[in-house]
Amino acid sequence: VVEFQPSMYESNLRRFDLHCDLQSAIAQGDLAPYFQPIVQLGSHALLGVEALVRWDHPLLGLLEPNSFLDVAKETGLTVPLDMLVLDHSCRWLASIDATDPDLIPWINVNLSPESFLEPGVVDRVTGTLERYGLRPDRLGIEITEDLMSEHAIEAGDALHQLNAAGIRL
């Protein structure tokens, strides 16, 4: 019995297919955040939610981020992916507010280091909040450790501007 070892060609072909599918999914808005509640220990009061991106791939089923984020990063798709998740999340929170305005105090969204290095990120984030009529303090942006260790200087201005706008970091 010989164990099958995919060749480099097959591996690259699969990554290419995943990249093309991901590019199409972002363009069509097919990736969606799933919302994980953040609760206070003891009282179990709902403090807020965290948006966690998932991709319901037409052939592969529901994919968690570790299945596609590396491809997104390597192919320059992280910023469009981040903005899609931000938009979907803010739209969802605004729709909840329309029926139960006190249900969810805030939402946290992860943004990649690449998004903080993108010109205009502050305007894109604040514009999204304005589009859905959300106060800045309703949004928390989660940042990764590598942003602070590898890109702190370059991202510092955007972080300060977002914080000054009232967005939680």
mmCIF file of N, CA and C in Angstrom, residues 2-139:
data_model
loop_
_atom_site.group_PDB
_atom_site.id
_atom_site.type_symbol
_atom_site.label_atom_id
_atom_site.label_comp_id
_atom_site.label_asym_id
_atom_site.label_seq_id
_atom_site.Cartn_x
_atom_site.Cartn_y
_atom_site.Cartn_z
ATOM 1 N N VAL A 2 0.612 2.152 -0.905
ATOM 2 C CA VAL A 2 1.368 3.394 -1.028
ATOM 3 C C VAL A 2 0.458 4.536 -0.614
ATOM 4 N N GLU A 3 0.948 5.373 0.274
ATOM 5 C CA GLU A 3 0.163 6.517 0.701
ATOM 6 C C GLU A 3 0.203 7.578 -0.395
ATOM 7 N N PHE A 4 -0.960 8.101 -0.715
ATOM 8 C CA PHE A 4 -1.047 9.119 -1.759
ATOM 9 C C PHE A 4 -0.473 10.433 -1.245
ATOM 10 N N GLN A 5 0.425 11.028 -1.991
ATOM 11 C CA GLN A 5 0.993 12.331 -1.680
ATOM 12 C C GLN A 5 0.648 13.275 -2.829
ATOM 13 N N PRO A 6 -0.211 14.260 -2.565
ATOM 14 C CA PRO A 6 -0.541 15.175 -3.660
ATOM 15 C C PRO A 6 0.704 15.912 -4.142
ATOM 16 N N SER A 7 0.808 16.012 -5.418
ATOM 17 C CA SER A 7 1.962 16.706 -5.982
ATOM 18 C C SER A 7 1.830 18.210 -5.753
ATOM 19 N N MET A 8 2.923 18.906 -5.909
ATOM 20 C CA MET A 8 2.925 20.359 -5.785
ATOM 21 C C MET A 8 1.926 20.959 -6.764
ATOM 22 N N TYR A 9 1.846 20.385 -7.957
ATOM 23 C CA TYR A 9 0.923 20.884 -8.976
ATOM 24 C C TYR A 9 -0.510 20.792 -8.473
ATOM 25 N N GLU A 10 -0.887 19.634 -7.922
ATOM 26 C CA GLU A 10 -2.256 19.465 -7.436
ATOM 27 C C GLU A 10 -2.550 20.421 -6.289
ATOM 28 N N SER A 11 -1.595 20.605 -5.397
ATOM 29 C CA SER A 11 -1.770 21.508 -4.274
ATOM 30 C C SER A 11 -1.949 22.939 -4.766
ATOM 31 N N ASN A 12 -1.106 23.362 -5.715
ATOM 32 C CA ASN A 12 -1.231 24.709 -6.271
ATOM 33 C C ASN A 12 -2.531 24.882 -7.034
ATOM 34 N N LEU A 13 -2.954 23.842 -7.723
ATOM 35 C CA LEU A 13 -4.214 23.909 -8.452
ATOM 36 C C LEU A 13 -5.384 24.068 -7.490
ATOM 37 N N ARG A 14 -5.354 23.342 -6.376
ATOM 38 C CA ARG A 14 -6.407 23.481 -5.367
ATOM 39 C C ARG A 14 -6.407 24.883 -4.781
ATOM 40 N N ARG A 15 -5.235 25.442 -4.516
ATOM 41 C CA ARG A 15 -5.148 26.799 -3.970
ATOM 42 C C ARG A 15 -5.648 27.821 -4.992
ATOM 43 N N PHE A 16 -5.318 27.591 -6.258
ATOM 44 C CA PHE A 16 -5.812 28.480 -7.314
ATOM 45 C C PHE A 16 -7.334 28.430 -7.374
ATOM 46 N N ASP A 17 -7.899 27.234 -7.334
ATOM 47 C CA ASP A 17 -9.358 27.092 -7.344
ATOM 48 C C ASP A 17 -9.985 27.794 -6.148
ATOM 49 N N LEU A 18 -9.376 27.602 -4.968
ATOM 50 C CA LEU A 18 -9.893 28.233 -3.760
ATOM 51 C C LEU A 18 -9.809 29.751 -3.881
ATOM 52 N N HIS A 19 -8.700 30.247 -4.438
ATOM 53 C CA HIS A 19 -8.556 31.690 -4.638
ATOM 54 C C HIS A 19 -9.650 32.220 -5.561
ATOM 55 N N CYS A 20 -9.872 31.574 -6.679
ATOM 56 C CA CYS A 20 -10.906 32.018 -7.617
ATOM 57 C C CYS A 20 -12.292 31.985 -6.973
ATOM 58 N N ASP A 21 -12.577 30.896 -6.253
ATOM 59 C CA ASP A 21 -13.861 30.789 -5.559
ATOM 60 C C ASP A 21 -14.007 31.871 -4.501
ATOM 61 N N LEU A 22 -12.933 32.143 -3.772
ATOM 62 C CA LEU A 22 -12.970 33.160 -2.723
ATOM 63 C C LEU A 22 -13.163 34.547 -3.322
ATOM 64 N N GLN A 23 -12.471 34.826 -4.395
ATOM 65 C CA GLN A 23 -12.617 36.115 -5.074
ATOM 66 C C GLN A 23 -14.069 36.323 -5.511
ATOM 67 N N SER A 24 -14.660 35.302 -6.065
ATOM 68 C CA SER A 24 -16.053 35.366 -6.492
ATOM 69 C C SER A 24 -16.998 35.514 -5.298
ATOM 70 N N ALA A 25 -16.738 34.770 -4.228
ATOM 71 C CA ALA A 25 -17.585 34.822 -3.032
ATOM 72 C C ALA A 25 -17.558 36.207 -2.393
ATOM 73 N N ILE A 26 -16.380 36.841 -2.366
ATOM 74 C CA ILE A 26 -16.287 38.193 -1.816
ATOM 75 C C ILE A 26 -17.062 39.164 -2.697
ATOM 76 N N ALA A 27 -16.881 39.067 -4.000
ATOM 77 C CA ALA A 27 -17.564 39.966 -4.936
ATOM 78 C C ALA A 27 -19.083 39.829 -4.837
ATOM 79 N N GLN A 28 -19.551 38.608 -4.595
ATOM 80 C CA GLN A 28 -20.993 38.353 -4.517
ATOM 81 C C GLN A 28 -21.547 38.472 -3.101
ATOM 82 N N GLY A 29 -20.669 38.700 -2.123
ATOM 83 C CA GLY A 29 -21.109 38.835 -0.741
ATOM 84 C C GLY A 29 -21.510 37.523 -0.095
ATOM 85 N N ASP A 30 -20.923 36.422 -0.562
ATOM 86 C CA ASP A 30 -21.324 35.100 -0.081
ATOM 87 C C ASP A 30 -20.692 34.673 1.236
ATOM 88 N N LEU A 31 -19.710 35.382 1.718
ATOM 89 C CA LEU A 31 -19.153 35.069 3.029
ATOM 90 C C LEU A 31 -20.004 35.806 4.055
ATOM 91 N N ALA A 32 -20.179 35.190 5.194
ATOM 92 C CA ALA A 32 -21.071 35.808 6.175
ATOM 93 C C ALA A 32 -20.521 35.657 7.579
ATOM 94 N N PRO A 33 -20.756 36.679 8.394
ATOM 95 C CA PRO A 33 -20.360 36.543 9.792
ATOM 96 C C PRO A 33 -21.381 35.699 10.554
ATOM 97 N N TYR A 34 -20.859 34.907 11.447
ATOM 98 C CA TYR A 34 -21.682 34.223 12.433
ATOM 99 C C TYR A 34 -21.400 34.963 13.734
ATOM 100 N N PHE A 35 -22.408 35.133 14.547
ATOM 101 C CA PHE A 35 -22.254 35.995 15.715
ATOM 102 C C PHE A 35 -22.184 35.182 16.998
ATOM 103 N N GLN A 36 -21.066 35.341 17.686
ATOM 104 C CA GLN A 36 -20.825 34.642 18.941
ATOM 105 C C GLN A 36 -21.118 35.597 20.088
ATOM 106 N N PRO A 37 -22.016 35.212 20.980
ATOM 107 C CA PRO A 37 -22.322 36.115 22.101
ATOM 108 C C PRO A 37 -21.145 36.245 23.063
ATOM 109 N N ILE A 38 -21.015 37.421 23.630
ATOM 110 C CA ILE A 38 -20.042 37.688 24.681
ATOM 111 C C ILE A 38 -20.876 37.981 25.924
ATOM 112 N N VAL A 39 -20.748 37.121 26.925
ATOM 113 C CA VAL A 39 -21.607 37.227 28.103
ATOM 114 C C VAL A 39 -20.783 37.483 29.360
ATOM 115 N N GLN A 40 -21.440 38.091 30.320
ATOM 116 C CA GLN A 40 -20.810 38.342 31.609
ATOM 117 C C GLN A 40 -20.903 37.072 32.447
ATOM 118 N N LEU A 41 -19.761 36.654 32.988
ATOM 119 C CA LEU A 41 -19.760 35.481 33.846
ATOM 120 C C LEU A 41 -20.650 35.740 35.061
ATOM 121 N N GLY A 42 -21.309 34.716 35.511
ATOM 122 C CA GLY A 42 -22.176 34.844 36.680
ATOM 123 C C GLY A 42 -23.584 35.217 36.295
ATOM 124 N N SER A 43 -23.768 36.432 35.799
ATOM 125 C CA SER A 43 -25.128 36.898 35.466
ATOM 126 C C SER A 43 -25.594 36.412 34.096
ATOM 127 N N HIS A 44 -24.676 36.045 33.254
ATOM 128 C CA HIS A 44 -24.948 35.622 31.873
ATOM 129 C C HIS A 44 -25.591 36.728 31.041
ATOM 130 N N ALA A 45 -25.404 37.966 31.461
ATOM 131 C CA ALA A 45 -25.931 39.094 30.698
ATOM 132 C C ALA A 45 -25.183 39.209 29.374
ATOM 133 N N LEU A 46 -25.930 39.486 28.326
ATOM 134 C CA LEU A 46 -25.323 39.670 27.008
ATOM 135 C C LEU A 46 -24.646 41.028 26.956
ATOM 136 N N LEU A 47 -23.332 41.018 26.801
ATOM 137 C CA LEU A 47 -22.566 42.255 26.723
ATOM 138 C C LEU A 47 -22.445 42.742 25.285
ATOM 139 N N GLY A 48 -22.301 41.824 24.358
ATOM 140 C CA GLY A 48 -22.134 42.143 22.950
ATOM 141 C C GLY A 48 -21.948 40.863 22.176
ATOM 142 N N VAL A 49 -21.512 40.996 20.937
ATOM 143 C CA VAL A 49 -21.254 39.839 20.089
ATOM 144 C C VAL A 49 -19.964 40.060 19.311
ATOM 145 N N GLU A 50 -19.364 38.948 18.896
ATOM 146 C CA GLU A 50 -18.202 39.000 18.023
ATOM 147 C C GLU A 50 -18.578 38.382 16.688
ATOM 148 N N ALA A 51 -18.231 39.058 15.614
ATOM 149 C CA ALA A 51 -18.483 38.554 14.269
ATOM 150 C C ALA A 51 -17.353 37.615 13.871
ATOM 151 N N LEU A 52 -17.701 36.399 13.510
ATOM 152 C CA LEU A 52 -16.727 35.400 13.072
ATOM 153 C C LEU A 52 -17.099 34.984 11.650
ATOM 154 N N VAL A 53 -16.209 35.229 10.704
ATOM 155 C CA VAL A 53 -16.532 34.976 9.302
ATOM 156 C C VAL A 53 -16.551 33.475 9.002
ATOM 157 N N ARG A 54 -17.531 33.080 8.202
ATOM 158 C CA ARG A 54 -17.650 31.716 7.711
ATOM 159 C C ARG A 54 -17.980 31.801 6.223
ATOM 160 N N TRP A 55 -17.619 30.746 5.509
ATOM 161 C CA TRP A 55 -17.870 30.693 4.072
ATOM 162 C C TRP A 55 -18.591 29.394 3.778
ATOM 163 N N ASP A 56 -19.799 29.527 3.274
ATOM 164 C CA ASP A 56 -20.556 28.343 2.865
ATOM 165 C C ASP A 56 -20.195 28.064 1.406
ATOM 166 N N HIS A 57 -19.101 27.330 1.234
ATOM 167 C CA HIS A 57 -18.572 27.027 -0.095
ATOM 168 C C HIS A 57 -19.526 26.066 -0.803
ATOM 169 N N PRO A 58 -19.831 26.314 -2.070
ATOM 170 C CA PRO A 58 -20.820 25.480 -2.777
ATOM 171 C C PRO A 58 -20.433 23.999 -2.884
ATOM 172 N N LEU A 59 -19.144 23.687 -2.889
ATOM 173 C CA LEU A 59 -18.715 22.287 -3.000
ATOM 174 C C LEU A 59 -18.140 21.736 -1.703
ATOM 175 N N LEU A 60 -17.490 22.589 -0.913
ATOM 176 C CA LEU A 60 -16.780 22.123 0.269
ATOM 177 C C LEU A 60 -17.577 22.265 1.559
ATOM 178 N N GLY A 61 -18.714 22.941 1.502
ATOM 179 C CA GLY A 61 -19.528 23.137 2.699
ATOM 180 C C GLY A 61 -19.064 24.330 3.513
ATOM 181 N N LEU A 62 -19.475 24.357 4.776
ATOM 182 C CA LEU A 62 -19.173 25.489 5.648
ATOM 183 C C LEU A 62 -17.705 25.462 6.066
ATOM 184 N N LEU A 63 -16.978 26.526 5.705
ATOM 185 C CA LEU A 63 -15.544 26.614 5.984
ATOM 186 C C LEU A 63 -15.277 27.644 7.074
ATOM 187 N N GLU A 64 -14.417 27.280 7.997
ATOM 188 C CA GLU A 64 -13.954 28.216 9.012
ATOM 189 C C GLU A 64 -12.789 29.017 8.428
ATOM 190 N N PRO A 65 -12.454 30.138 9.049
ATOM 191 C CA PRO A 65 -11.426 31.023 8.498
ATOM 192 C C PRO A 65 -10.078 30.365 8.231
ATOM 193 N N ASN A 66 -9.675 29.415 9.072
ATOM 194 C CA ASN A 66 -8.361 28.807 8.850
ATOM 195 C C ASN A 66 -8.290 28.045 7.536
ATOM 196 N N SER A 67 -9.429 27.810 6.899
ATOM 197 C CA SER A 67 -9.457 27.130 5.605
ATOM 198 C C SER A 67 -9.208 28.070 4.428
ATOM 199 N N PHE A 68 -9.373 29.381 4.650
ATOM 200 C CA PHE A 68 -9.259 30.293 3.512
ATOM 201 C C PHE A 68 -8.519 31.597 3.792
ATOM 202 N N LEU A 69 -8.229 31.924 5.046
ATOM 203 C CA LEU A 69 -7.571 33.205 5.320
ATOM 204 C C LEU A 69 -6.145 33.282 4.787
ATOM 205 N N ASP A 70 -5.417 32.166 4.803
ATOM 206 C CA ASP A 70 -4.065 32.188 4.245
ATOM 207 C C ASP A 70 -4.097 32.506 2.752
ATOM 208 N N VAL A 71 -5.041 31.910 2.047
ATOM 209 C CA VAL A 71 -5.178 32.191 0.613
ATOM 210 C C VAL A 71 -5.565 33.650 0.410
ATOM 211 N N ALA A 72 -6.474 34.151 1.241
ATOM 212 C CA ALA A 72 -6.875 35.558 1.131
ATOM 213 C C ALA A 72 -5.678 36.483 1.345
ATOM 214 N N LYS A 73 -4.870 36.166 2.341
ATOM 215 C CA LYS A 73 -3.710 37.009 2.637
ATOM 216 C C LYS A 73 -2.685 36.968 1.507
ATOM 217 N N GLU A 74 -2.401 35.779 1.016
ATOM 218 C CA GLU A 74 -1.391 35.618 -0.035
ATOM 219 C C GLU A 74 -1.818 36.241 -1.364
ATOM 220 N N THR A 75 -3.104 36.397 -1.575
ATOM 221 C CA THR A 75 -3.594 36.882 -2.869
ATOM 222 C C THR A 75 -4.205 38.279 -2.802
ATOM 223 N N GLY A 76 -4.012 38.967 -1.662
ATOM 224 C CA GLY A 76 -4.479 40.343 -1.562
ATOM 225 C C GLY A 76 -5.973 40.502 -1.364
ATOM 226 N N LEU A 77 -6.637 39.492 -0.830
ATOM 227 C CA LEU A 77 -8.084 39.567 -0.648
ATOM 228 C C LEU A 77 -8.508 39.863 0.786
ATOM 229 N N THR A 78 -7.555 40.094 1.694
ATOM 230 C CA THR A 78 -7.945 40.302 3.090
ATOM 231 C C THR A 78 -8.707 41.601 3.306
ATOM 232 N N VAL A 79 -8.313 42.673 2.641
ATOM 233 C CA VAL A 79 -9.006 43.947 2.836
ATOM 234 C C VAL A 79 -10.445 43.864 2.325
ATOM 235 N N PRO A 80 -10.689 43.369 1.101
ATOM 236 C CA PRO A 80 -12.087 43.233 0.680
ATOM 237 C C PRO A 80 -12.888 42.302 1.597
ATOM 238 N N LEU A 81 -12.253 41.246 2.091
ATOM 239 C CA LEU A 81 -12.922 40.331 3.011
ATOM 240 C C LEU A 81 -13.271 41.045 4.318
ATOM 241 N N ASP A 82 -12.316 41.784 4.874
ATOM 242 C CA ASP A 82 -12.574 42.538 6.106
ATOM 243 C C ASP A 82 -13.727 43.522 5.926
ATOM 244 N N MET A 83 -13.728 44.249 4.826
ATOM 245 C CA MET A 83 -14.769 45.253 4.610
ATOM 246 C C MET A 83 -16.141 44.605 4.401
ATOM 247 N N LEU A 84 -16.144 43.437 3.767
ATOM 248 C CA LEU A 84 -17.399 42.696 3.597
ATOM 249 C C LEU A 84 -17.959 42.281 4.956
ATOM 250 N N VAL A 85 -17.111 41.727 5.817
ATOM 251 C CA VAL A 85 -17.558 41.296 7.149
ATOM 252 C C VAL A 85 -18.019 42.496 7.967
ATOM 253 N N LEU A 86 -17.280 43.602 7.895
ATOM 254 C CA LEU A 86 -17.684 44.821 8.607
ATOM 255 C C LEU A 86 -19.055 45.286 8.131
ATOM 256 N N ASP A 87 -19.250 45.325 6.824
ATOM 257 C CA ASP A 87 -20.524 45.775 6.274
ATOM 258 C C ASP A 87 -21.669 44.847 6.691
ATOM 259 N N HIS A 88 -21.486 43.541 6.518
ATOM 260 C CA HIS A 88 -22.528 42.583 6.911
ATOM 261 C C HIS A 88 -22.850 42.699 8.398
ATOM 262 N N SER A 89 -21.827 42.861 9.217
ATOM 263 C CA SER A 89 -22.018 42.924 10.666
ATOM 264 C C SER A 89 -22.789 44.170 11.070
ATOM 265 N N CYS A 90 -22.424 45.308 10.508
ATOM 266 C CA CYS A 90 -23.124 46.552 10.836
ATOM 267 C C CYS A 90 -24.561 46.519 10.324
ATOM 268 N N ARG A 91 -24.767 45.964 9.149
ATOM 269 C CA ARG A 91 -26.130 45.830 8.615
ATOM 270 C C ARG A 91 -26.969 44.947 9.534
ATOM 271 N N TRP A 92 -26.381 43.837 9.991
ATOM 272 C CA TRP A 92 -27.087 42.915 10.882
ATOM 273 C C TRP A 92 -27.444 43.602 12.195
ATOM 274 N N LEU A 93 -26.480 44.333 12.791
ATOM 275 C CA LEU A 93 -26.752 45.018 14.051
ATOM 276 C C LEU A 93 -27.858 46.058 13.870
ATOM 277 N N ALA A 94 -27.836 46.790 12.783
ATOM 278 C CA ALA A 94 -28.885 47.778 12.512
ATOM 279 C C ALA A 94 -30.245 47.097 12.351
ATOM 280 N N SER A 95 -30.275 45.913 11.740
ATOM 281 C CA SER A 95 -31.556 45.210 11.575
ATOM 282 C C SER A 95 -32.079 44.711 12.921
ATOM 283 N N ILE A 96 -31.186 44.290 13.813
ATOM 284 C CA ILE A 96 -31.603 43.897 15.165
ATOM 285 C C ILE A 96 -32.136 45.117 15.908
ATOM 286 N N ASP A 97 -31.438 46.238 15.785
ATOM 287 C CA ASP A 97 -31.872 47.473 16.448
ATOM 288 C C ASP A 97 -33.270 47.893 16.005
ATOM 289 N N ALA A 98 -33.636 47.609 14.761
ATOM 290 C CA ALA A 98 -34.944 48.005 14.245
ATOM 291 C C ALA A 98 -36.084 47.317 14.989
ATOM 292 N N THR A 99 -35.832 46.117 15.486
ATOM 293 C CA THR A 99 -36.891 45.389 16.187
ATOM 294 C C THR A 99 -36.684 45.330 17.700
ATOM 295 N N ASP A 100 -35.446 45.386 18.154
ATOM 296 C CA ASP A 100 -35.138 45.296 19.585
ATOM 297 C C ASP A 100 -33.876 46.109 19.874
ATOM 298 N N PRO A 101 -34.020 47.439 19.983
ATOM 299 C CA PRO A 101 -32.857 48.317 20.054
ATOM 300 C C PRO A 101 -31.930 48.109 21.254
ATOM 301 N N ASP A 102 -32.390 47.487 22.297
ATOM 302 C CA ASP A 102 -31.547 47.311 23.473
ATOM 303 C C ASP A 102 -30.975 45.901 23.598
ATOM 304 N N LEU A 103 -31.195 45.056 22.607
ATOM 305 C CA LEU A 103 -30.782 43.662 22.715
ATOM 306 C C LEU A 103 -29.257 43.501 22.695
ATOM 307 N N ILE A 104 -28.590 44.112 21.730
ATOM 308 C CA ILE A 104 -27.145 43.920 21.553
ATOM 309 C C ILE A 104 -26.441 45.263 21.715
ATOM 310 N N PRO A 105 -25.701 45.417 22.824
ATOM 311 C CA PRO A 105 -25.038 46.710 23.068
ATOM 312 C C PRO A 105 -23.964 47.061 22.043
ATOM 313 N N TRP A 106 -23.179 46.069 21.608
ATOM 314 C CA TRP A 106 -22.093 46.346 20.668
ATOM 315 C C TRP A 106 -21.690 45.081 19.929
ATOM 316 N N ILE A 107 -20.910 45.314 18.894
ATOM 317 C CA ILE A 107 -20.408 44.215 18.072
ATOM 318 C C ILE A 107 -18.909 44.405 17.869
ATOM 319 N N ASN A 108 -18.171 43.302 17.926
ATOM 320 C CA ASN A 108 -16.735 43.330 17.637
ATOM 321 C C ASN A 108 -16.485 42.678 16.290
ATOM 322 N N VAL A 109 -15.620 43.291 15.517
ATOM 323 C CA VAL A 109 -15.241 42.782 14.200
ATOM 324 C C VAL A 109 -13.721 42.734 14.138
ATOM 325 N N ASN A 110 -13.186 41.662 13.603
ATOM 326 C CA ASN A 110 -11.740 41.528 13.423
ATOM 327 C C ASN A 110 -11.328 42.219 12.125
ATOM 328 N N LEU A 111 -10.267 42.985 12.196
ATOM 329 C CA LEU A 111 -9.673 43.557 10.988
ATOM 330 C C LEU A 111 -8.218 43.110 10.919
ATOM 331 N N SER A 112 -7.796 42.738 9.739
ATOM 332 C CA SER A 112 -6.431 42.273 9.523
ATOM 333 C C SER A 112 -5.464 43.459 9.522
ATOM 334 N N PRO A 113 -4.186 43.179 9.758
ATOM 335 C CA PRO A 113 -3.189 44.253 9.663
ATOM 336 C C PRO A 113 -3.216 44.952 8.307
ATOM 337 N N GLU A 114 -3.485 44.208 7.246
ATOM 338 C CA GLU A 114 -3.519 44.801 5.902
ATOM 339 C C GLU A 114 -4.576 45.897 5.808
ATOM 340 N N SER A 115 -5.694 45.730 6.497
ATOM 341 C CA SER A 115 -6.743 46.752 6.454
ATOM 342 C C SER A 115 -6.297 48.049 7.113
ATOM 343 N N PHE A 116 -5.529 47.932 8.201
ATOM 344 C CA PHE A 116 -5.053 49.135 8.884
ATOM 345 C C PHE A 116 -3.994 49.869 8.079
ATOM 346 N N LEU A 117 -3.344 49.184 7.171
ATOM 347 C CA LEU A 117 -2.316 49.805 6.341
ATOM 348 C C LEU A 117 -2.903 50.398 5.059
ATOM 349 N N GLU A 118 -4.181 50.134 4.826
ATOM 350 C CA GLU A 118 -4.868 50.589 3.620
ATOM 351 C C GLU A 118 -5.251 52.067 3.761
ATOM 352 N N PRO A 119 -4.910 52.909 2.772
ATOM 353 C CA PRO A 119 -5.331 54.311 2.845
ATOM 354 C C PRO A 119 -6.864 54.395 2.893
ATOM 355 N N GLY A 120 -7.372 55.256 3.726
ATOM 356 C CA GLY A 120 -8.818 55.462 3.792
ATOM 357 C C GLY A 120 -9.564 54.499 4.691
ATOM 358 N N VAL A 121 -8.851 53.663 5.461
ATOM 359 C CA VAL A 121 -9.552 52.682 6.299
ATOM 360 C C VAL A 121 -10.455 53.368 7.317
ATOM 361 N N VAL A 122 -10.021 54.479 7.877
ATOM 362 C CA VAL A 122 -10.833 55.177 8.877
ATOM 363 C C VAL A 122 -12.132 55.656 8.244
ATOM 364 N N ASP A 123 -12.049 56.247 7.051
ATOM 365 C CA ASP A 123 -13.252 56.714 6.359
ATOM 366 C C ASP A 123 -14.169 55.553 5.999
ATOM 367 N N ARG A 124 -13.597 54.423 5.620
ATOM 368 C CA ARG A 124 -14.422 53.263 5.267
ATOM 369 C C ARG A 124 -15.172 52.734 6.484
ATOM 370 N N VAL A 125 -14.491 52.673 7.616
ATOM 371 C CA VAL A 125 -15.130 52.163 8.831
ATOM 372 C C VAL A 125 -16.202 53.139 9.317
ATOM 373 N N THR A 126 -15.850 54.417 9.431
ATOM 374 C CA THR A 126 -16.835 55.392 9.917
ATOM 375 C C THR A 126 -17.985 55.561 8.924
ATOM 376 N N GLY A 127 -17.683 55.456 7.638
ATOM 377 C CA GLY A 127 -18.742 55.525 6.621
ATOM 378 C C GLY A 127 -19.719 54.364 6.727
ATOM 379 N N THR A 128 -19.213 53.194 7.055
ATOM 380 C CA THR A 128 -20.086 52.033 7.234
ATOM 381 C C THR A 128 -21.013 52.250 8.420
ATOM 382 N N LEU A 129 -20.465 52.748 9.511
ATOM 383 C CA LEU A 129 -21.304 53.044 10.679
ATOM 384 C C LEU A 129 -22.390 54.062 10.332
ATOM 385 N N GLU A 130 -22.013 55.121 9.627
ATOM 386 C CA GLU A 130 -22.977 56.155 9.235
ATOM 387 C C GLU A 130 -24.057 55.591 8.322
ATOM 388 N N ARG A 131 -23.652 54.743 7.382
ATOM 389 C CA ARG A 131 -24.609 54.160 6.435
ATOM 390 C C ARG A 131 -25.715 53.392 7.163
ATOM 391 N N TYR A 132 -25.368 52.745 8.267
ATOM 392 C CA TYR A 132 -26.356 51.949 8.998
ATOM 393 C C TYR A 132 -26.876 52.642 10.253
ATOM 394 N N GLY A 133 -26.504 53.903 10.447
ATOM 395 C CA GLY A 133 -27.022 54.677 11.566
ATOM 396 C C GLY A 133 -26.571 54.178 12.927
ATOM 397 N N LEU A 134 -25.348 53.682 13.006
ATOM 398 C CA LEU A 134 -24.823 53.156 14.263
ATOM 399 C C LEU A 134 -23.841 54.146 14.882
ATOM 400 N N ARG A 135 -23.948 54.302 16.192
ATOM 401 C CA ARG A 135 -22.975 55.134 16.898
ATOM 402 C C ARG A 135 -21.620 54.425 16.911
ATOM 403 N N PRO A 136 -20.529 55.170 16.881
ATOM 404 C CA PRO A 136 -19.196 54.552 16.875
ATOM 405 C C PRO A 136 -18.917 53.644 18.073
ATOM 406 N N ASP A 137 -19.476 53.971 19.246
ATOM 407 C CA ASP A 137 -19.201 53.149 20.424
ATOM 408 C C ASP A 137 -19.883 51.779 20.369
ATOM 409 N N ARG A 138 -20.712 51.558 19.367
ATOM 410 C CA ARG A 138 -21.352 50.249 19.184
ATOM 411 C C ARG A 138 -20.430 49.271 18.464
ATOM 412 N N LEU A 139 -19.306 49.768 17.925
ATOM 413 C CA LEU A 139 -18.372 48.926 17.184
ATOM 414 C C LEU A 139 -17.061 48.801 17.941
#
